[in-house]
Amino acid sequence: MSALFTPFQIRSMELKNRIVVSPMQQYSAQNGIPGAWHLVHLGSRAVGGAGLLITECTAVSAEGLCTLYDTGIWNEVQTEAWKPIVNFVHDQGAKIAVQLWHAGGKGSTTHPKDGMKPLAPAQGGWIAKSASATPINQHLPVEMTIDEIKQTQEDFAYAAKNAVKAGFDAIELHAAHGYLIHQFYSEMINKRTDDYGGSFENRIRFLTEIVQQLRSVIPKEMPLMLRLSAVDYDGGTHGWKLEDSVKLAAILKGMGVDFITASGGGFVQVDQTIVKPNYQLSFATAIKNKTDLPTGAVGMITDAQQADEIIKDRKADLVVIAREHLRDPYFALHAAIELNETADIPWQYERGFN
Ligand SMILES: Cc1cc2nc3c(=O)[nH]c(=O)nc-3n(C[C@H](O)[C@H](O)[C@H](O)COP(=O)(O)O)c2cc1C
């Protein structure tokens, strides 16, 4: 009997297995509205047997976009457009979370096909705002005022209400990968001298206030998940460290965060020699063991045995798989067959698996 195909519950959300489709930006939306591509992308991976799908990072405001092709959930048209996608995923017996996000200082960027370069306001871009005016890659953002901070936090809460209306099972707050929330908690970017900068407590305030607002607007039984950059991969100088993540996770747990996926980086190029199978697993294990919060492991998890061992050895509670799901949308069905489990094959496709 495998561990990978055991159910898992977070608040009222019951997952049929431990396999999660990791959020993956598709750069295929117009005006933040998800369309046919998103239905097929998420839908096929639900058909493919994953227990939970997490949407690509989805902006809480127009200024929160990275490119003009990201999805959003700040208005009614976008909210309505998510509904058929959510319903289709549910019809396959899977659950779906929306990843709420603000790109902050990484915003106003061209499409990947055009090189992801800064997009000038004259070309349809906007002035990207961040915790501080610290350069991030090729961007030089402007520091947010206190009013802008408060407005952005309200945007997160409003987007969360829309997510509830769209029928999502859970919310994942994107607090990783060098985007706005991470720009606040990492000293690499945050140079503020007010209540939102300086000490650890001040740098996490932007995030903790959002968490408090989200918990107050979403139903009590709805899970609030969070993706963290557990480390800054800056060579251990002044960046965010695993011990900071453990401390933060304990605080977030007390505020009603139910689950953390431990990712990493976002400001510096990660040394590719460390990118090996399970390279970020130890972050998920440390947070889980030290805070008792359920965690997700992400990063180079590509096969069924590997995924099963992570769950069996209690190193994480869920396996969050990105690129392998691009190669194989039916990863979960294939994993079930490999692990001698009964694969949950949609009846329409049964003849292909006989
Ligand atoms: C095409 C692509 C798009 C991604 N977009 C997102 C995203 O929207 N949000 C996010 O948190 N991570 C994003 N990621 C990171 C993945 O979710 C994951 O953390 C990373 O790829 C490592 O996992 P893997 O080795 O299984 O691919 C993206 C990765 C890829 C390959």
Coordinates of C-alpha atoms and ligand atoms in Angstrom, one line a residue:
M1 CA 0.0 0.0 0.0
S2 CA 1.4 3.4 -1.0
A3 CA 1.4 6.5 1.1
L4 CA 1.0 8.7 -2.0
F5 CA -2.5 7.5 -2.5
T6 CA -3.8 8.1 1.0
P7 CA -6.3 10.9 1.5
F8 CA -5.4 14.2 3.2
Q9 CA -7.6 16.8 4.8
I10 CA -7.0 20.5 5.4
R11 CA -10.0 22.1 7.2
S12 CA -13.0 21.0 5.1
M13 CA -11.0 20.2 2.0
E14 CA -10.6 16.4 1.5
L15 CA -7.9 15.4 -1.1
K16 CA -8.1 12.0 -2.6
N17 CA -4.3 11.7 -2.8
R18 CA -1.1 13.6 -2.0
I19 CA -0.3 14.8 -5.5
V20 CA -0.5 18.5 -6.2
V21 CA -0.2 20.3 -9.5
S22 CA 2.2 23.2 -8.7
P23 CA 1.2 26.7 -9.8
M24 CA 2.6 27.4 -13.3
Q25 CA 2.2 30.7 -15.1
Q26 CA 0.9 30.2 -18.6
Y27 CA 1.1 33.8 -19.9
S28 CA -2.0 33.1 -21.9
A29 CA -4.7 35.4 -20.5
Q30 CA -6.0 38.8 -21.8
N31 CA -7.1 41.4 -19.3
G32 CA -6.5 38.9 -16.5
I33 CA -9.3 36.6 -17.8
P34 CA -8.6 32.9 -17.8
G35 CA -9.8 31.2 -21.0
A36 CA -9.8 28.0 -23.0
W37 CA -6.0 27.5 -22.4
H38 CA -6.5 27.5 -18.7
L39 CA -9.5 25.2 -18.8
V40 CA -7.5 22.7 -20.8
H41 CA -4.3 23.1 -18.8
L42 CA -5.9 22.7 -15.4
G43 CA -8.6 20.4 -16.7
S44 CA -6.3 17.9 -18.2
R45 CA -4.3 17.6 -15.0
A46 CA -7.5 17.0 -13.1
V47 CA -8.4 14.3 -15.6
G48 CA -4.8 13.1 -15.0
G49 CA -5.7 12.2 -11.4
A50 CA -4.0 14.9 -9.2
G51 CA -5.7 15.4 -5.9
L52 CA -5.2 19.2 -5.8
L53 CA -4.5 21.8 -8.5
I54 CA -3.2 25.2 -7.7
T55 CA -3.8 27.9 -10.3
E56 CA -0.9 29.9 -11.7
C57 CA -0.1 33.1 -9.7
T58 CA -3.3 35.2 -10.1
A59 CA -3.1 38.9 -9.6
V60 CA -5.2 40.8 -7.0
S61 CA -5.0 44.0 -9.0
A62 CA -3.9 45.3 -12.4
E63 CA -0.7 46.7 -10.8
G64 CA -0.1 43.2 -9.3
L65 CA 0.5 41.6 -12.7
C66 CA 3.9 40.7 -13.9
T67 CA 3.0 40.6 -17.6
L68 CA -0.1 41.7 -19.4
Y69 CA -0.8 38.0 -20.0
D70 CA -1.2 36.8 -16.4
T71 CA -4.5 35.8 -14.8
G72 CA -6.3 37.9 -12.3
I73 CA -9.3 37.8 -9.9
W74 CA -9.8 41.4 -9.0
N75 CA -13.1 41.9 -11.0
E76 CA -16.4 40.2 -11.8
V77 CA -15.5 39.2 -15.4
Q78 CA -12.4 37.3 -14.2
T79 CA -14.3 35.8 -11.3
E80 CA -17.0 34.5 -13.6
A81 CA -14.4 33.1 -16.0
W82 CA -12.8 31.0 -13.3
K83 CA -16.1 29.3 -12.5
P84 CA -16.3 26.8 -15.4
I85 CA -12.6 25.8 -14.7
V86 CA -13.4 25.2 -11.0
N87 CA -16.5 23.2 -11.9
F88 CA -14.7 21.0 -14.4
V89 CA -11.9 20.3 -11.9
H90 CA -14.5 19.4 -9.3
D91 CA -16.3 17.1 -11.8
Q92 CA -13.0 15.0 -11.9
G93 CA -13.0 14.6 -8.2
A94 CA -10.1 17.0 -7.7
K95 CA -9.8 20.2 -5.6
I96 CA -8.6 23.5 -6.8
A97 CA -6.9 26.4 -5.0
V98 CA -6.2 29.9 -6.4
Q99 CA -2.8 31.3 -5.9
L100 CA -3.3 35.0 -4.9
W101 CA -0.4 37.2 -5.9
H102 CA 1.1 40.6 -6.5
A103 CA 4.3 40.9 -8.5
G104 CA 5.3 44.2 -6.9
G105 CA 8.7 45.4 -8.2
K106 CA 8.9 42.5 -10.7
G107 CA 5.8 43.9 -12.4
S108 CA 5.5 45.5 -15.8
T109 CA 7.4 43.0 -17.8
T110 CA 7.1 41.8 -21.4
H111 CA 5.9 38.4 -22.4
P112 CA 8.4 35.5 -22.1
K113 CA 8.4 35.3 -25.9
D114 CA 9.6 38.9 -25.9
G115 CA 12.3 38.2 -23.4
M116 CA 10.6 39.3 -20.1
K117 CA 12.2 42.7 -20.2
P118 CA 10.9 45.8 -18.3
L119 CA 7.8 47.2 -20.2
A120 CA 7.8 51.0 -20.2
P121 CA 4.6 52.9 -19.4
A122 CA 4.7 54.3 -23.0
Q123 CA 4.4 50.7 -24.2
G124 CA 1.4 49.9 -22.1
G125 CA 3.4 49.1 -18.9
W126 CA 3.1 50.8 -15.4
I127 CA 5.4 52.0 -12.6
A128 CA 6.1 48.9 -10.5
K129 CA 6.0 49.4 -6.8
S130 CA 7.8 47.5 -4.1
A131 CA 8.8 47.6 -0.4
S132 CA 11.7 49.8 -1.3
A133 CA 13.4 51.3 -4.4
T134 CA 15.9 48.4 -4.5
P135 CA 16.7 47.1 -8.0
I136 CA 15.3 43.6 -8.7
N137 CA 16.9 42.0 -11.8
Q138 CA 16.5 44.6 -14.5
H139 CA 13.7 46.5 -12.6
L140 CA 14.0 49.6 -10.5
P141 CA 10.7 49.9 -8.6
V142 CA 9.3 52.8 -6.6
E143 CA 8.8 52.5 -2.8
M144 CA 5.1 52.0 -1.8
T145 CA 3.5 54.6 0.4
I146 CA 1.6 53.5 3.5
D147 CA -1.7 54.3 1.7
E148 CA -0.6 52.0 -1.2
I149 CA 0.3 49.3 1.3
K150 CA -3.1 49.4 2.9
Q151 CA -4.8 49.5 -0.5
T152 CA -2.8 46.5 -1.7
Q153 CA -3.8 44.5 1.4
E154 CA -7.4 45.4 0.8
D155 CA -7.0 44.1 -2.8
F156 CA -5.8 40.8 -1.5
A157 CA -9.0 40.6 0.7
Y158 CA -11.3 41.6 -2.1
A159 CA -9.7 39.0 -4.4
A160 CA -10.1 36.3 -1.7
K161 CA -13.8 37.2 -1.6
N162 CA -14.0 36.7 -5.4
A163 CA -12.2 33.4 -5.0
V164 CA -14.9 32.2 -2.6
K165 CA -17.6 33.4 -5.1
A166 CA -15.8 31.5 -7.9
G167 CA -16.0 28.3 -5.9
F168 CA -12.4 27.6 -5.2
D169 CA -11.7 25.1 -2.4
A170 CA -8.7 26.9 -0.9
I171 CA -6.5 30.0 -1.3
E172 CA -2.8 29.8 -1.6
L173 CA -1.1 33.1 -0.8
H174 CA 2.0 33.5 -3.0
A175 CA 4.6 34.8 -0.6
A176 CA 7.6 33.5 -2.5
H177 CA 9.8 33.8 -5.6
G178 CA 10.8 37.5 -5.2
Y179 CA 7.3 38.9 -5.6
L180 CA 5.8 41.7 -3.5
I181 CA 5.2 39.8 -0.2
H182 CA 8.7 38.4 -0.4
Q183 CA 10.0 41.9 -1.2
F184 CA 8.7 43.0 2.2
Y185 CA 10.0 40.1 4.3
S186 CA 13.5 39.8 2.8
E187 CA 16.1 42.3 3.9
M188 CA 17.7 42.0 0.5
I189 CA 15.0 44.3 -0.9
N190 CA 13.2 45.9 2.1
K191 CA 15.2 48.9 3.3
R192 CA 12.2 50.8 4.9
T193 CA 12.6 52.6 8.2
D194 CA 8.9 52.7 9.1
D195 CA 6.6 50.0 10.6
Y196 CA 7.0 47.8 7.6
G197 CA 10.8 47.6 7.5
G198 CA 13.9 47.0 9.7
S199 CA 13.2 44.3 12.3
F200 CA 11.9 40.8 11.5
E201 CA 8.5 41.7 13.1
N202 CA 8.3 44.8 10.9
R203 CA 9.3 43.1 7.7
I204 CA 6.7 40.3 8.1
R205 CA 4.0 42.8 9.0
F206 CA 2.8 43.3 5.4
L207 CA 2.3 39.5 5.1
T208 CA 0.7 39.0 8.6
E209 CA -1.8 41.8 8.1
I210 CA -2.8 40.2 4.8
V211 CA -3.2 36.8 6.4
Q212 CA -5.4 38.4 9.2
Q213 CA -7.6 40.1 6.6
L214 CA -7.9 36.9 4.4
R215 CA -8.9 34.8 7.4
S216 CA -11.5 37.4 8.3
V217 CA -13.2 37.4 4.9
I218 CA -13.1 33.7 3.9
P219 CA -15.2 31.0 5.5
K220 CA -13.9 29.3 8.6
E221 CA -13.8 25.9 6.9
M222 CA -11.8 27.1 3.9
P223 CA -8.1 26.3 3.9
L224 CA -5.6 29.1 3.8
M225 CA -2.3 27.8 2.3
L226 CA 0.9 29.8 1.7
R227 CA 4.0 29.4 -0.5
L228 CA 7.1 30.7 1.1
S229 CA 10.7 31.2 -0.2
A230 CA 12.2 29.3 2.7
V231 CA 15.7 30.7 1.8
D232 CA 17.0 33.5 -0.4
Y233 CA 19.8 31.4 -1.8
D234 CA 22.1 34.4 -1.4
G235 CA 25.0 32.5 0.0
G236 CA 24.0 33.2 3.6
T237 CA 24.9 36.9 3.8
H238 CA 22.0 39.2 4.6
G239 CA 19.1 37.2 3.0
W240 CA 16.2 35.3 4.4
K241 CA 17.2 32.0 6.1
L242 CA 15.5 28.7 7.0
E243 CA 15.4 29.7 10.7
D244 CA 13.5 32.9 9.7
S245 CA 11.0 30.7 7.8
V246 CA 10.5 28.4 10.8
K247 CA 9.9 31.4 13.1
L248 CA 7.5 32.9 10.5
A249 CA 5.7 29.6 10.0
A250 CA 5.0 29.3 13.7
I251 CA 3.5 32.9 13.7
L252 CA 1.4 32.2 10.6
K253 CA 0.1 29.0 12.1
G254 CA -1.2 31.0 15.1
M255 CA -3.0 33.3 12.6
G256 CA -4.8 30.5 10.8
V257 CA -2.5 29.5 8.0
D258 CA -3.1 25.8 7.5
F259 CA -0.3 24.7 5.2
I260 CA 3.0 25.9 3.8
T261 CA 4.8 24.9 0.5
A262 CA 8.5 25.5 1.0
S263 CA 10.0 26.8 -2.1
G264 CA 13.0 29.1 -2.4
G265 CA 14.8 32.1 -4.1
G266 CA 13.5 34.8 -6.3
F267 CA 16.2 37.5 -6.2
V268 CA 19.4 35.8 -7.2
Q269 CA 20.2 33.2 -9.8
V270 CA 20.1 29.8 -8.1
D271 CA 23.3 27.8 -8.5
Q272 CA 22.2 25.1 -10.9
T273 CA 24.5 22.5 -9.4
I274 CA 22.3 22.3 -6.3
V275 CA 19.1 21.7 -8.3
K276 CA 18.8 18.0 -7.9
P277 CA 15.9 15.7 -6.9
N278 CA 14.3 16.8 -3.6
Y279 CA 16.6 19.8 -3.4
Q280 CA 14.1 21.8 -1.4
L281 CA 12.6 18.9 0.6
S282 CA 14.6 19.6 3.7
F283 CA 12.9 23.1 4.0
A284 CA 9.5 21.4 4.1
T285 CA 10.7 18.8 6.6
A286 CA 12.2 21.4 8.9
I287 CA 9.1 23.6 8.9
K288 CA 6.8 20.6 9.5
N289 CA 8.9 19.2 12.3
K290 CA 9.5 22.4 14.1
T291 CA 6.0 23.9 13.9
D292 CA 3.8 20.9 13.4
L293 CA 2.3 22.7 10.4
P294 CA 1.5 20.4 7.4
T295 CA 3.9 21.2 4.5
G296 CA 4.3 20.6 0.8
A297 CA 7.6 19.6 -0.8
V298 CA 8.4 21.2 -4.2
G299 CA 11.4 21.0 -6.5
M300 CA 12.6 18.2 -8.8
I301 CA 10.0 15.6 -7.7
T302 CA 9.6 13.6 -10.9
D303 CA 8.7 10.0 -10.2
A304 CA 6.2 7.9 -8.3
Q305 CA 8.6 6.1 -6.0
Q306 CA 10.4 9.3 -5.0
A307 CA 7.1 11.0 -4.3
D308 CA 5.8 8.0 -2.3
E309 CA 8.9 7.9 -0.1
I310 CA 8.6 11.6 0.8
I311 CA 5.1 10.9 2.1
K312 CA 5.9 7.5 3.7
D313 CA 8.9 8.9 5.5
R314 CA 6.8 11.8 6.7
K315 CA 9.2 14.4 5.3
A316 CA 6.2 16.4 3.9
D317 CA 2.4 16.0 3.7
L318 CA 1.9 16.7 0.0
V319 CA 4.2 16.5 -3.1
V320 CA 3.9 19.6 -5.2
I321 CA 4.9 18.8 -8.8
A322 CA 5.4 21.4 -11.6
R323 CA 7.5 20.5 -14.6
E324 CA 6.8 16.7 -14.5
H325 CA 3.1 17.7 -14.9
L326 CA 4.0 19.6 -18.1
R327 CA 5.7 16.5 -19.5
D328 CA 2.9 14.1 -18.2
P329 CA -0.5 15.6 -17.4
Y330 CA -1.5 12.1 -16.3
F331 CA 1.4 11.8 -13.8
A332 CA -1.0 10.7 -11.0
L333 CA -2.7 8.0 -13.0
H334 CA 0.7 6.7 -14.1
A335 CA 2.0 6.8 -10.5
A336 CA -1.0 4.9 -9.3
I337 CA -0.4 2.1 -11.8
E338 CA 3.3 2.0 -10.9
L339 CA 2.6 1.8 -7.2
N340 CA -0.1 -1.0 -7.8
E341 CA -2.9 1.3 -6.7
T342 CA -6.3 1.4 -8.4
A343 CA -6.0 4.2 -10.8
D344 CA -8.9 6.6 -10.8
I345 CA -9.3 6.6 -14.6
P346 CA -12.1 8.7 -16.0
W347 CA -14.6 6.3 -17.6
Q348 CA -14.2 8.1 -21.0
Y349 CA -10.6 7.0 -21.0
E350 CA -10.8 3.5 -19.5
R351 CA -10.3 1.6 -22.8
G352 CA -6.9 3.3 -23.1
F353 CA -5.7 1.8 -19.8
N354 CA -7.0 -1.8 -20.2
Ligands
LIG1 C1 6.3 27.2 -16.5 C2 6.4 27.5 -15.0 C3 5.7 28.4 -14.4 C4 5.7 28.7 -13.0 N1 4.8 29.6 -12.4 C5 4.7 29.6 -11.1 C6 3.7 30.3 -10.5 O1 2.8 30.9 -11.1 N2 3.6 30.3 -9.1 C7 4.6 29.7 -8.4 O2 4.5 29.7 -7.1 N3 5.6 29.0 -8.9 C8 5.6 28.9 -10.3 N4 6.6 28.1 -10.9 C9 7.5 27.3 -10.0 C10 6.9 25.9 -9.8 O3 5.6 25.9 -9.2 C11 7.9 25.0 -9.0 O4 8.0 25.6 -7.7 C12 9.3 24.8 -9.6 O5 9.1 24.6 -11.0 C13 10.0 23.7 -9.0 O6 9.3 22.5 -9.1 P1 9.5 21.4 -10.3 O7 11.0 20.9 -10.2 O8 8.6 20.3 -10.0 O9 9.3 22.0 -11.6 C14 6.6 27.9 -12.2 C15 7.4 26.9 -12.8 C16 7.3 26.7 -14.2 C17 8.2 25.6 -14.8

